[in-house]
Structure formats: structure tokens, C-alpha cells
Amino acid sequence: KNQVEQSPQSLIILEGKNCTLQCNYTVSPFSNLRWYKQDTGRGPVSLTIMTFSENTKSNGRYTATLDADTKQSSLHITASQLSDSASYICVVSLLDSNYQLIWGAGTKLIIKP
Amino acid sequence: EPEVTQTPSHQVTQMGQEVILRCVPISNHLYFYWYRQILGQKVEFLVSFYNNEISEKSEIFDDQFSVERPDGSNFTLKIRSTKLEDSAMYFCASSEGKSATYEQYFGPGTRLTVT
């Protein structure tokens, strides 16, 4: 069954600290992996998209990694800010589907001052 | 910056009533999607739409759901006879292309409450 699992479920860190969120997937055939940020009550906003051949991709203070062999990805947030408080969702797309995305449950990140 | 818009932001309806959720995708995008997210749960794919027809749909998208692009800008999701379990956030998204590397841009969502 195609699944995306994320850990931890929630995380609280102090402003200015770094953190790393994890994503494991059992999606096949794999097309690409995306990380989205979703503020409470808002639509998801894309942070990165990574294809099979990409190991690392950065977007400002966000750095995503992908290990296609172990089917794992991580999202590292550097020097966290209060505005980083949100849910971070790992999403994988299927190679044989041009449209459908398999969504993780997200990690709820809270940044405290 | 262009964005996907959705109306209304919150819709309250009684069980058994019909609702229409509206979306205006980004103007040069050709592919449109509806997703839903029940409170505290994962985002779920409902349907994708291209060239005035459904491209893919999930098991959730049964006969009570329909989508339409009535004019050149709007994209609507109709739920014919709402059930309590239809209460959720409904997100519209659009993309330029269907290839794996095309971004899907999401609207702010419509919160549907069925009473």
C-alpha cells in the first residue's frame, strides 16, 4: 500500500534553534517528493520538490534531503523563527499518476520565543 | 504574485442540502484539483480536471460529487446531498502542467460545516 509516514508527530523548539523532520515512504513507482508548509486553517505552500536523482535541495533556511534507496527524506530548518510554526507535510507523487499525490499526516512544529 | 482564490471561506449547511464551492485558479494554469482535509487528518485527493473533463478521481469522489469549469475562470465543486462526514476543509489547487516537476498551488480553502 502506498503510504507516507512522518515523525515526530509534533515538535516544540526554541526560536533560533535548528530542527530536522523525518519522512519515510513506501510509494511505488516513485516520481518525486515534496515538502509543504501548512499554516493553521490555510492551504499548503510548497517548500521543495525533489526527483529521484536529487539528494539535497534548499529553499532559504529549509533544506530537504532524499535517499531514494532507503525511501527516506528529511527537512532541516535552520535558525528557526516564530513564523516557522506550522505543520510540515511530506508528499510523494506516483510515477504512473500525473495528478495524484500521497500525503503524510504532517509534523506540527511549534516555535517558542 | 498570482494566487488561487476560493469562496466562501466558510460554508455552513444542513445535512441533505447541496453546496457549491468555488475556486479561481491561477490564470495560465491548465490543471485543476480538489482536495479535502478533515480536521486533524491528512489531506486527501478528490479529483483532477483538465481540458474540461475529469482526469483522475479518488474513491472518495463518488456520485454525490461533481466538478465543473462553467466559464474561463471559475472551477467549482458541487456536493449534491451533504452528509455530516463531508464536514472538512476543501482545498482547490492548480498547476501549469501535469509533469512530475510542476508545482500545485493551493488556495486558502473553504471550511464546510454540515449540521
PDB file of N, CA, C and O in Angstrom, chain A residues 35-112:
ATOM      1  N   TRP A  35       7.887  18.756   0.019  1.00  0.00           N
ATOM      2  CA  TRP A  35       7.612  19.213   1.376  1.00  0.00           C
ATOM      3  C   TRP A  35       6.745  20.461   1.276  1.00  0.00           C
ATOM      4  O   TRP A  35       7.050  21.396   0.502  1.00  0.00           O
ATOM      5  N   TYR A  36       5.661  20.444   2.046  1.00  0.00           N
ATOM      6  CA  TYR A  36       4.764  21.590   2.102  1.00  0.00           C
ATOM      7  C   TYR A  36       4.732  22.133   3.527  1.00  0.00           C
ATOM      8  O   TYR A  36       4.850  21.384   4.496  1.00  0.00           O
ATOM      9  N   LYS A  37       4.510  23.435   3.628  1.00  0.00           N
ATOM     10  CA  LYS A  37       4.252  24.078   4.911  1.00  0.00           C
ATOM     11  C   LYS A  37       2.788  24.491   4.920  1.00  0.00           C
ATOM     12  O   LYS A  37       2.299  25.093   3.959  1.00  0.00           O
ATOM     13  N   GLN A  38       2.086  24.123   5.994  1.00  0.00           N
ATOM     14  CA  GLN A  38       0.677  24.488   6.098  1.00  0.00           C
ATOM     15  C   GLN A  38       0.428  25.217   7.409  1.00  0.00           C
ATOM     16  O   GLN A  38       0.507  24.621   8.490  1.00  0.00           O
ATOM     17  N   ASP A  39       0.117  26.490   7.298  1.00  0.00           N
ATOM     18  CA  ASP A  39      -0.296  27.252   8.475  1.00  0.00           C
ATOM     19  C   ASP A  39      -1.715  26.835   8.847  1.00  0.00           C
ATOM     20  O   ASP A  39      -2.500  26.421   7.983  1.00  0.00           O
ATOM     21  N   THR A  40      -2.043  26.956  10.116  1.00  0.00           N
ATOM     22  CA  THR A  40      -3.354  26.524  10.595  1.00  0.00           C
ATOM     23  C   THR A  40      -4.468  27.215   9.823  1.00  0.00           C
ATOM     24  O   THR A  40      -4.485  28.440   9.692  1.00  0.00           O
ATOM     25  N   GLY A  41      -5.391  26.410   9.268  1.00  0.00           N
ATOM     26  CA  GLY A  41      -6.543  26.956   8.554  1.00  0.00           C
ATOM     27  C   GLY A  41      -6.227  27.511   7.178  1.00  0.00           C
ATOM     28  O   GLY A  41      -7.067  28.186   6.571  1.00  0.00           O
ATOM     29  N   ARG A  42      -5.043  27.218   6.671  1.00  0.00           N
ATOM     30  CA  ARG A  42      -4.644  27.726   5.361  1.00  0.00           C
ATOM     31  C   ARG A  42      -4.275  26.581   4.431  1.00  0.00           C
ATOM     32  O   ARG A  42      -4.110  25.438   4.864  1.00  0.00           O
ATOM     33  N   GLY A  43      -4.136  26.889   3.147  1.00  0.00           N
ATOM     34  CA  GLY A  43      -3.721  25.874   2.192  1.00  0.00           C
ATOM     35  C   GLY A  43      -2.228  25.612   2.269  1.00  0.00           C
ATOM     36  O   GLY A  43      -1.457  26.470   2.680  1.00  0.00           O
ATOM     37  N   PRO A  44      -1.798  24.410   1.870  1.00  0.00           N
ATOM     38  CA  PRO A  44      -0.366  24.089   1.880  1.00  0.00           C
ATOM     39  C   PRO A  44       0.406  24.958   0.890  1.00  0.00           C
ATOM     40  O   PRO A  44      -0.095  25.289  -0.174  1.00  0.00           O
ATOM     41  N   VAL A  45       1.634  25.263   1.255  1.00  0.00           N
ATOM     42  CA  VAL A  45       2.536  26.042   0.405  1.00  0.00           C
ATOM     43  C   VAL A  45       3.789  25.203   0.179  1.00  0.00           C
ATOM     44  O   VAL A  45       4.386  24.704   1.132  1.00  0.00           O
ATOM     45  N   SER A  46       4.178  25.060  -1.082  1.00  0.00           N
ATOM     46  CA  SER A  46       5.320  24.206  -1.406  1.00  0.00           C
ATOM     47  C   SER A  46       6.640  24.816  -0.943  1.00  0.00           C
ATOM     48  O   SER A  46       6.879  26.013  -1.097  1.00  0.00           O
ATOM     49  N   LEU A  47       7.485  23.969  -0.371  1.00  0.00           N
ATOM     50  CA  LEU A  47       8.832  24.379   0.019  1.00  0.00           C
ATOM     51  C   LEU A  47       9.866  23.840  -0.970  1.00  0.00           C
ATOM     52  O   LEU A  47      10.747  24.565  -1.413  1.00  0.00           O
ATOM     53  N   THR A  48       9.779  22.548  -1.274  1.00  0.00           N
ATOM     54  CA  THR A  48      10.724  21.929  -2.214  1.00  0.00           C
ATOM     55  C   THR A  48      10.046  20.794  -2.971  1.00  0.00           C
ATOM     56  O   THR A  48       9.091  20.194  -2.491  1.00  0.00           O
ATOM     57  N   ILE A  49      10.569  20.500  -4.150  1.00  0.00           N
ATOM     58  CA  ILE A  49      10.220  19.284  -4.896  1.00  0.00           C
ATOM     59  C   ILE A  49      11.520  18.607  -5.253  1.00  0.00           C
ATOM     60  O   ILE A  49      12.434  19.258  -5.773  1.00  0.00           O
ATOM     61  N   MET A  50      11.606  17.298  -4.990  1.00  0.00           N
ATOM     62  CA  MET A  50      12.832  16.568  -5.298  1.00  0.00           C
ATOM     63  C   MET A  50      12.498  15.344  -6.130  1.00  0.00           C
ATOM     64  O   MET A  50      11.610  14.566  -5.782  1.00  0.00           O
ATOM     65  N   THR A  51      13.232  15.184  -7.237  1.00  0.00           N
ATOM     66  CA  THR A  51      13.057  13.994  -8.054  1.00  0.00           C
ATOM     67  C   THR A  51      14.018  12.907  -7.598  1.00  0.00           C
ATOM     68  O   THR A  51      14.861  13.130  -6.729  1.00  0.00           O
ATOM     69  N   PHE A  52      13.912  11.769  -8.237  1.00  0.00           N
ATOM     70  CA  PHE A  52      14.665  10.573  -7.863  1.00  0.00           C
ATOM     71  C   PHE A  52      16.164  10.836  -7.776  1.00  0.00           C
ATOM     72  O   PHE A  52      16.860  10.323  -6.907  1.00  0.00           O
ATOM     73  N   SER A  53      16.666  11.665  -8.678  1.00  0.00           N
ATOM     74  CA  SER A  53      18.116  11.849  -8.779  1.00  0.00           C
ATOM     75  C   SER A  53      18.669  12.943  -7.869  1.00  0.00           C
ATOM     76  O   SER A  53      19.883  13.139  -7.788  1.00  0.00           O
ATOM     77  N   GLU A  54      17.795  13.649  -7.173  1.00  0.00           N
ATOM     78  CA  GLU A  54      18.259  14.752  -6.333  1.00  0.00           C
ATOM     79  C   GLU A  54      18.412  14.287  -4.898  1.00  0.00           C
ATOM     80  O   GLU A  54      17.514  13.658  -4.341  1.00  0.00           O
ATOM     81  N   ASN A  55      19.543  14.634  -4.284  1.00  0.00           N
ATOM     82  CA  ASN A  55      19.801  14.253  -2.893  1.00  0.00           C
ATOM     83  C   ASN A  55      19.483  15.371  -1.911  1.00  0.00           C
ATOM     84  O   ASN A  55      19.094  15.118  -0.778  1.00  0.00           O
ATOM     85  N   THR A  56      19.718  16.594  -2.345  1.00  0.00           N
ATOM     86  CA  THR A  56      19.546  17.740  -1.460  1.00  0.00           C
ATOM     87  C   THR A  56      18.970  18.904  -2.236  1.00  0.00           C
ATOM     88  O   THR A  56      19.329  19.125  -3.393  1.00  0.00           O
ATOM     89  N   LYS A  57      18.078  19.628  -1.576  1.00  0.00           N
ATOM     90  CA  LYS A  57      17.556  20.844  -2.184  1.00  0.00           C
ATOM     91  C   LYS A  57      17.273  21.857  -1.076  1.00  0.00           C
ATOM     92  O   LYS A  57      16.700  21.495  -0.048  1.00  0.00           O
ATOM     93  N   SER A  58      17.676  23.087  -1.311  1.00  0.00           N
ATOM     94  CA  SER A  58      17.496  24.121  -0.296  1.00  0.00           C
ATOM     95  C   SER A  58      16.558  25.209  -0.777  1.00  0.00           C
ATOM     96  O   SER A  58      16.470  25.502  -1.965  1.00  0.00           O
ATOM     97  N   ASN A  59      15.859  25.793   0.185  1.00  0.00           N
ATOM     98  CA  ASN A  59      14.980  26.928  -0.072  1.00  0.00           C
ATOM     99  C   ASN A  59      15.107  27.831   1.153  1.00  0.00           C
ATOM    100  O   ASN A  59      14.392  27.667   2.137  1.00  0.00           O
ATOM    101  N   GLY A  60      16.074  28.754   1.079  1.00  0.00           N
ATOM    102  CA  GLY A  60      16.318  29.625   2.224  1.00  0.00           C
ATOM    103  C   GLY A  60      16.831  28.823   3.409  1.00  0.00           C
ATOM    104  O   GLY A  60      17.805  28.088   3.312  1.00  0.00           O
ATOM    105  N   ARG A  61      16.109  28.936   4.520  1.00  0.00           N
ATOM    106  CA  ARG A  61      16.530  28.216   5.735  1.00  0.00           C
ATOM    107  C   ARG A  61      16.045  26.765   5.747  1.00  0.00           C
ATOM    108  O   ARG A  61      16.298  26.036   6.724  1.00  0.00           O
ATOM    109  N   TYR A  62      15.362  26.349   4.718  1.00  0.00           N
ATOM    110  CA  TYR A  62      14.857  24.976   4.627  1.00  0.00           C
ATOM    111  C   TYR A  62      15.762  24.163   3.704  1.00  0.00           C
ATOM    112  O   TYR A  62      16.043  24.591   2.585  1.00  0.00           O
ATOM    113  N   THR A  63      16.198  22.994   4.179  1.00  0.00           N
ATOM    114  CA  THR A  63      16.989  22.094   3.352  1.00  0.00           C
ATOM    115  C   THR A  63      16.370  20.703   3.418  1.00  0.00           C
ATOM    116  O   THR A  63      16.231  20.138   4.502  1.00  0.00           O
ATOM    117  N   ALA A  64      16.003  20.184   2.251  1.00  0.00           N
ATOM    118  CA  ALA A  64      15.436  18.844   2.197  1.00  0.00           C
ATOM    119  C   ALA A  64      16.470  17.872   1.657  1.00  0.00           C
ATOM    120  O   ALA A  64      17.269  18.225   0.785  1.00  0.00           O
ATOM    121  N   THR A  65      16.462  16.662   2.183  1.00  0.00           N
ATOM    122  CA  THR A  65      17.323  15.595   1.663  1.00  0.00           C
ATOM    123  C   THR A  65      16.448  14.439   1.235  1.00  0.00           C
ATOM    124  O   THR A  65      15.338  14.248   1.743  1.00  0.00           O
ATOM    125  N   LEU A  66      16.965  13.654   0.305  1.00  0.00           N
ATOM    126  CA  LEU A  66      16.231  12.488  -0.180  1.00  0.00           C
ATOM    127  C   LEU A  66      17.200  11.338  -0.382  1.00  0.00           C
ATOM    128  O   LEU A  66      18.234  11.495  -1.040  1.00  0.00           O
ATOM    129  N   ASP A  67      16.872  10.196   0.198  1.00  0.00           N
ATOM    130  CA  ASP A  67      17.600   8.953  -0.042  1.00  0.00           C
ATOM    131  C   ASP A  67      16.605   7.992  -0.681  1.00  0.00           C
ATOM    132  O   ASP A  67      15.786   7.381   0.010  1.00  0.00           O
ATOM    133  N   ALA A  68      16.698   7.869  -2.002  1.00  0.00           N
ATOM    134  CA  ALA A  68      15.725   7.049  -2.729  1.00  0.00           C
ATOM    135  C   ALA A  68      15.928   5.559  -2.476  1.00  0.00           C
ATOM    136  O   ALA A  68      15.011   4.762  -2.658  1.00  0.00           O
ATOM    137  N   ASP A  69      17.133   5.183  -2.039  1.00  0.00           N
ATOM    138  CA  ASP A  69      17.391   3.761  -1.752  1.00  0.00           C
ATOM    139  C   ASP A  69      16.673   3.316  -0.490  1.00  0.00           C
ATOM    140  O   ASP A  69      16.055   2.254  -0.452  1.00  0.00           O
ATOM    141  N   THR A  70      16.774   4.143   0.557  1.00  0.00           N
ATOM    142  CA  THR A  70      16.117   3.795   1.817  1.00  0.00           C
ATOM    143  C   THR A  70      14.712   4.375   1.903  1.00  0.00           C
ATOM    144  O   THR A  70      14.005   4.126   2.871  1.00  0.00           O
ATOM    145  N   LYS A  71      14.320   5.147   0.905  1.00  0.00           N
ATOM    146  CA  LYS A  71      12.989   5.769   0.854  1.00  0.00           C
ATOM    147  C   LYS A  71      12.748   6.654   2.078  1.00  0.00           C
ATOM    148  O   LYS A  71      11.730   6.519   2.784  1.00  0.00           O
ATOM    149  N   GLN A  72      13.738   7.507   2.301  1.00  0.00           N
ATOM    150  CA  GLN A  72      13.639   8.434   3.424  1.00  0.00           C
ATOM    151  C   GLN A  72      13.957   9.844   2.963  1.00  0.00           C
ATOM    152  O   GLN A  72      14.784  10.056   2.060  1.00  0.00           O
ATOM    153  N   SER A  73      13.291  10.793   3.608  1.00  0.00           N
ATOM    154  CA  SER A  73      13.578  12.193   3.353  1.00  0.00           C
ATOM    155  C   SER A  73      13.587  12.923   4.684  1.00  0.00           C
ATOM    156  O   SER A  73      12.976  12.481   5.661  1.00  0.00           O
ATOM    157  N   SER A  74      14.296  14.039   4.711  1.00  0.00           N
ATOM    158  CA  SER A  74      14.282  14.876   5.901  1.00  0.00           C
ATOM    159  C   SER A  74      14.157  16.329   5.480  1.00  0.00           C
ATOM    160  O   SER A  74      14.526  16.699   4.362  1.00  0.00           O
ATOM    161  N   LEU A  75      13.611  17.119   6.373  1.00  0.00           N
ATOM    162  CA  LEU A  75      13.543  18.568   6.176  1.00  0.00           C
ATOM    163  C   LEU A  75      14.229  19.216   7.366  1.00  0.00           C
ATOM    164  O   LEU A  75      13.804  19.028   8.511  1.00  0.00           O
ATOM    165  N   HIS A  76      15.295  19.941   7.085  1.00  0.00           N
ATOM    166  CA  HIS A  76      16.060  20.602   8.137  1.00  0.00           C
ATOM    167  C   HIS A  76      15.745  22.093   8.102  1.00  0.00           C
ATOM    168  O   HIS A  76      15.815  22.718   7.035  1.00  0.00           O
ATOM    169  N   ILE A  77      15.392  22.623   9.254  1.00  0.00           N
ATOM    170  CA  ILE A  77      15.101  24.049   9.371  1.00  0.00           C
ATOM    171  C   ILE A  77      16.197  24.671  10.226  1.00  0.00           C
ATOM    172  O   ILE A  77      16.440  24.232  11.367  1.00  0.00           O
ATOM    173  N   THR A  78      16.833  25.675   9.679  1.00  0.00           N
ATOM    174  CA  THR A  78      17.949  26.330  10.360  1.00  0.00           C
ATOM    175  C   THR A  78      17.491  27.646  10.988  1.00  0.00           C
ATOM    176  O   THR A  78      16.687  28.367  10.391  1.00  0.00           O
ATOM    177  N   ALA A  79      18.015  27.935  12.167  1.00  0.00           N
ATOM    178  CA  ALA A  79      17.748  29.220  12.825  1.00  0.00           C
ATOM    179  C   ALA A  79      16.257  29.536  12.825  1.00  0.00           C
ATOM    180  O   ALA A  79      15.806  30.520  12.232  1.00  0.00           O
ATOM    181  N   SER A  80      15.491  28.706  13.491  1.00  0.00           N
ATOM    182  CA  SER A  80      14.027  28.789  13.420  1.00  0.00           C
ATOM    183  C   SER A  80      13.514  30.166  13.866  1.00  0.00           C
ATOM    184  O   SER A  80      14.108  30.848  14.721  1.00  0.00           O
ATOM    185  N   GLN A  81      12.388  30.541  13.248  1.00  0.00           N
ATOM    186  CA  GLN A  81      11.720  31.798  13.572  1.00  0.00           C
ATOM    187  C   GLN A  81      10.290  31.486  14.018  1.00  0.00           C
ATOM    188  O   GLN A  81       9.755  30.419  13.695  1.00  0.00           O
ATOM    189  N   LEU A  82       9.686  32.426  14.720  1.00  0.00           N
ATOM    190  CA  LEU A  82       8.319  32.204  15.206  1.00  0.00           C
ATOM    191  C   LEU A  82       7.366  31.885  14.059  1.00  0.00           C
ATOM    192  O   LEU A  82       6.438  31.077  14.200  1.00  0.00           O
ATOM    193  N   SER A  83       7.619  32.471  12.898  1.00  0.00           N
ATOM    194  CA  SER A  83       6.759  32.249  11.726  1.00  0.00           C
ATOM    195  C   SER A  83       6.908  30.853  11.131  1.00  0.00           C
ATOM    196  O   SER A  83       6.136  30.473  10.243  1.00  0.00           O
ATOM    197  N   ASP A  84       7.893  30.105  11.610  1.00  0.00           N
ATOM    198  CA  ASP A  84       8.032  28.720  11.143  1.00  0.00           C
ATOM    199  C   ASP A  84       7.016  27.798  11.801  1.00  0.00           C
ATOM    200  O   ASP A  84       6.877  26.633  11.405  1.00  0.00           O
ATOM    201  N   SER A  85       6.320  28.275  12.815  1.00  0.00           N
ATOM    202  CA  SER A  85       5.296  27.456  13.473  1.00  0.00           C
ATOM    203  C   SER A  85       4.211  27.100  12.463  1.00  0.00           C
ATOM    204  O   SER A  85       3.545  27.980  11.912  1.00  0.00           O
ATOM    205  N   ALA A  86       4.054  25.812  12.212  1.00  0.00           N
ATOM    206  CA  ALA A  86       3.129  25.339  11.176  1.00  0.00           C
ATOM    207  C   ALA A  86       3.193  23.823  11.159  1.00  0.00           C
ATOM    208  O   ALA A  86       3.982  23.210  11.884  1.00  0.00           O
ATOM    209  N   SER A  87       2.384  23.221  10.290  1.00  0.00           N
ATOM    210  CA  SER A  87       2.538  21.794  10.006  1.00  0.00           C
ATOM    211  C   SER A  87       3.380  21.637   8.753  1.00  0.00           C
ATOM    212  O   SER A  87       3.203  22.393   7.790  1.00  0.00           O
ATOM    213  N   TYR A  88       4.277  20.667   8.779  1.00  0.00           N
ATOM    214  CA  TYR A  88       5.138  20.400   7.631  1.00  0.00           C
ATOM    215  C   TYR A  88       4.787  19.020   7.095  1.00  0.00           C
ATOM    216  O   TYR A  88       4.844  18.030   7.820  1.00  0.00           O
ATOM    217  N   ILE A  89       4.384  18.996   5.838  1.00  0.00           N
ATOM    218  CA  ILE A  89       3.806  17.789   5.276  1.00  0.00           C
ATOM    219  C   ILE A  89       4.698  17.266   4.151  1.00  0.00           C
ATOM    220  O   ILE A  89       5.101  18.019   3.261  1.00  0.00           O
ATOM    221  N   CYS A  90       4.977  15.984   4.229  1.00  0.00           N
ATOM    222  CA  CYS A  90       5.753  15.289   3.199  1.00  0.00           C
ATOM    223  C   CYS A  90       4.758  14.653   2.227  1.00  0.00           C
ATOM    224  O   CYS A  90       3.780  14.005   2.652  1.00  0.00           O
ATOM    225  N   VAL A  91       4.978  14.838   0.946  1.00  0.00           N
ATOM    226  CA  VAL A  91       4.021  14.385  -0.069  1.00  0.00           C
ATOM    227  C   VAL A  91       4.794  13.704  -1.192  1.00  0.00           C
ATOM    228  O   VAL A  91       5.792  14.243  -1.672  1.00  0.00           O
ATOM    229  N   VAL A  92       4.335  12.548  -1.607  1.00  0.00           N
ATOM    230  CA  VAL A  92       5.022  11.810  -2.662  1.00  0.00           C
ATOM    231  C   VAL A  92       4.074  11.618  -3.842  1.00  0.00           C
ATOM    232  O   VAL A  92       2.893  11.329  -3.656  1.00  0.00           O
ATOM    233  N   SER A  93       4.603  11.797  -5.038  1.00  0.00           N
ATOM    234  CA  SER A  93       3.760  11.574  -6.215  1.00  0.00           C
ATOM    235  C   SER A  93       4.149  10.285  -6.908  1.00  0.00           C
ATOM    236  O   SER A  93       5.301   9.862  -6.884  1.00  0.00           O
ATOM    237  N   LEU A  94       3.158   9.677  -7.529  1.00  0.00           N
ATOM    238  CA  LEU A  94       3.317   8.395  -8.202  1.00  0.00           C
ATOM    239  C   LEU A  94       3.740   8.592  -9.648  1.00  0.00           C
ATOM    240  O   LEU A  94       3.236   9.476 -10.333  1.00  0.00           O
ATOM    241  N   LEU A  95       4.622   7.743 -10.112  1.00  0.00           N
ATOM    242  CA  LEU A  95       5.106   7.853 -11.481  1.00  0.00           C
ATOM    243  C   LEU A  95       3.996   7.578 -12.486  1.00  0.00           C
ATOM    244  O   LEU A  95       3.943   8.180 -13.545  1.00  0.00           O
ATOM    245  N   ASP A  96       3.091   6.694 -12.139  1.00  0.00           N
ATOM    246  CA  ASP A  96       2.050   6.340 -13.105  1.00  0.00           C
ATOM    247  C   ASP A  96       0.775   7.149 -12.924  1.00  0.00           C
ATOM    248  O   ASP A  96      -0.256   6.827 -13.463  1.00  0.00           O
ATOM    249  N   SER A  97       0.883   8.177 -12.120  1.00  0.00           N
ATOM    250  CA  SER A  97      -0.235   9.101 -11.965  1.00  0.00           C
ATOM    251  C   SER A  97       0.302  10.509 -12.144  1.00  0.00           C
ATOM    252  O   SER A  97       1.254  10.888 -11.484  1.00  0.00           O
ATOM    253  N   ASN A  98      -0.296  11.237 -13.044  1.00  0.00           N
ATOM    254  CA  ASN A  98       0.192  12.593 -13.270  1.00  0.00           C
ATOM    255  C   ASN A  98      -0.356  13.589 -12.279  1.00  0.00           C
ATOM    256  O   ASN A  98       0.075  14.725 -12.225  1.00  0.00           O
ATOM    257  N   TYR A  99      -1.305  13.161 -11.499  1.00  0.00           N
ATOM    258  CA  TYR A  99      -2.017  14.129 -10.689  1.00  0.00           C
ATOM    259  C   TYR A  99      -2.058  13.799  -9.206  1.00  0.00           C
ATOM    260  O   TYR A  99      -2.072  14.684  -8.375  1.00  0.00           O
ATOM    261  N   GLN A 100      -2.132  12.519  -8.894  1.00  0.00           N
ATOM    262  CA  GLN A 100      -2.443  12.155  -7.527  1.00  0.00           C
ATOM    263  C   GLN A 100      -1.206  12.209  -6.645  1.00  0.00           C
ATOM    264  O   GLN A 100      -0.143  11.723  -7.011  1.00  0.00           O
ATOM    265  N   LEU A 101      -1.361  12.812  -5.480  1.00  0.00           N
ATOM    266  CA  LEU A 101      -0.289  12.937  -4.502  1.00  0.00           C
ATOM    267  C   LEU A 101      -0.655  12.115  -3.265  1.00  0.00           C
ATOM    268  O   LEU A 101      -1.808  12.081  -2.859  1.00  0.00           O
ATOM    269  N   ILE A 102       0.352  11.441  -2.690  1.00  0.00           N
ATOM    270  CA  ILE A 102       0.168  10.672  -1.462  1.00  0.00           C
ATOM    271  C   ILE A 102       0.677  11.525  -0.312  1.00  0.00           C
ATOM    272  O   ILE A 102       1.865  11.870  -0.270  1.00  0.00           O
ATOM    273  N   TRP A 103      -0.186  11.848   0.617  1.00  0.00           N
ATOM    274  CA  TRP A 103       0.123  12.820   1.667  1.00  0.00           C
ATOM    275  C   TRP A 103       0.481  12.144   2.982  1.00  0.00           C
ATOM    276  O   TRP A 103      -0.148  11.169   3.384  1.00  0.00           O
ATOM    277  N   GLY A 104       1.481  12.697   3.661  1.00  0.00           N
ATOM    278  CA  GLY A 104       1.750  12.315   5.036  1.00  0.00           C
ATOM    279  C   GLY A 104       0.812  13.074   5.967  1.00  0.00           C
ATOM    280  O   GLY A 104       0.103  13.991   5.536  1.00  0.00           O
ATOM    281  N   ALA A 105       0.847  12.698   7.235  1.00  0.00           N
ATOM    282  CA  ALA A 105      -0.022  13.339   8.222  1.00  0.00           C
ATOM    283  C   ALA A 105       0.547  14.653   8.734  1.00  0.00           C
ATOM    284  O   ALA A 105      -0.145  15.437   9.370  1.00  0.00           O
ATOM    285  N   GLY A 106       1.836  14.877   8.451  1.00  0.00           N
ATOM    286  CA  GLY A 106       2.448  16.138   8.858  1.00  0.00           C
ATOM    287  C   GLY A 106       3.105  16.087  10.218  1.00  0.00           C
ATOM    288  O   GLY A 106       2.778  15.237  11.062  1.00  0.00           O
ATOM    289  N   THR A 107       4.052  16.969  10.418  1.00  0.00           N
ATOM    290  CA  THR A 107       4.657  17.216  11.733  1.00  0.00           C
ATOM    291  C   THR A 107       4.249  18.625  12.139  1.00  0.00           C
ATOM    292  O   THR A 107       4.487  19.584  11.397  1.00  0.00           O
ATOM    293  N   LYS A 108       3.635  18.729  13.320  1.00  0.00           N
ATOM    294  CA  LYS A 108       3.234  20.053  13.816  1.00  0.00           C
ATOM    295  C   LYS A 108       4.405  20.658  14.587  1.00  0.00           C
ATOM    296  O   LYS A 108       4.820  20.115  15.620  1.00  0.00           O
ATOM    297  N   LEU A 109       4.944  21.725  14.061  1.00  0.00           N
ATOM    298  CA  LEU A 109       6.112  22.378  14.658  1.00  0.00           C
ATOM    299  C   LEU A 109       5.682  23.658  15.358  1.00  0.00           C
ATOM    300  O   LEU A 109       4.993  24.500  14.778  1.00  0.00           O
ATOM    301  N   ILE A 110       6.084  23.777  16.605  1.00  0.00           N
ATOM    302  CA  ILE A 110       5.805  24.988  17.384  1.00  0.00           C
ATOM    303  C   ILE A 110       7.123  25.609  17.789  1.00  0.00           C
ATOM    304  O   ILE A 110       7.980  24.934  18.385  1.00  0.00           O
ATOM    305  N   ILE A 111       7.285  26.884  17.443  1.00  0.00           N
ATOM    306  CA  ILE A 111       8.489  27.617  17.821  1.00  0.00           C
ATOM    307  C   ILE A 111       8.131  28.540  18.988  1.00  0.00           C
ATOM    308  O   ILE A 111       7.212  29.357  18.883  1.00  0.00           O
ATOM    309  N   LYS A 112       8.864  28.401  20.081  1.00  0.00           N
ATOM    310  CA  LYS A 112       8.592  29.229  21.258  1.00  0.00           C
ATOM    311  C   LYS A 112       9.662  30.306  21.396  1.00  0.00           C
ATOM    312  O   LYS A 112      10.837  30.044  21.147  1.00  0.00           O
TER     313      LYS A 112
END
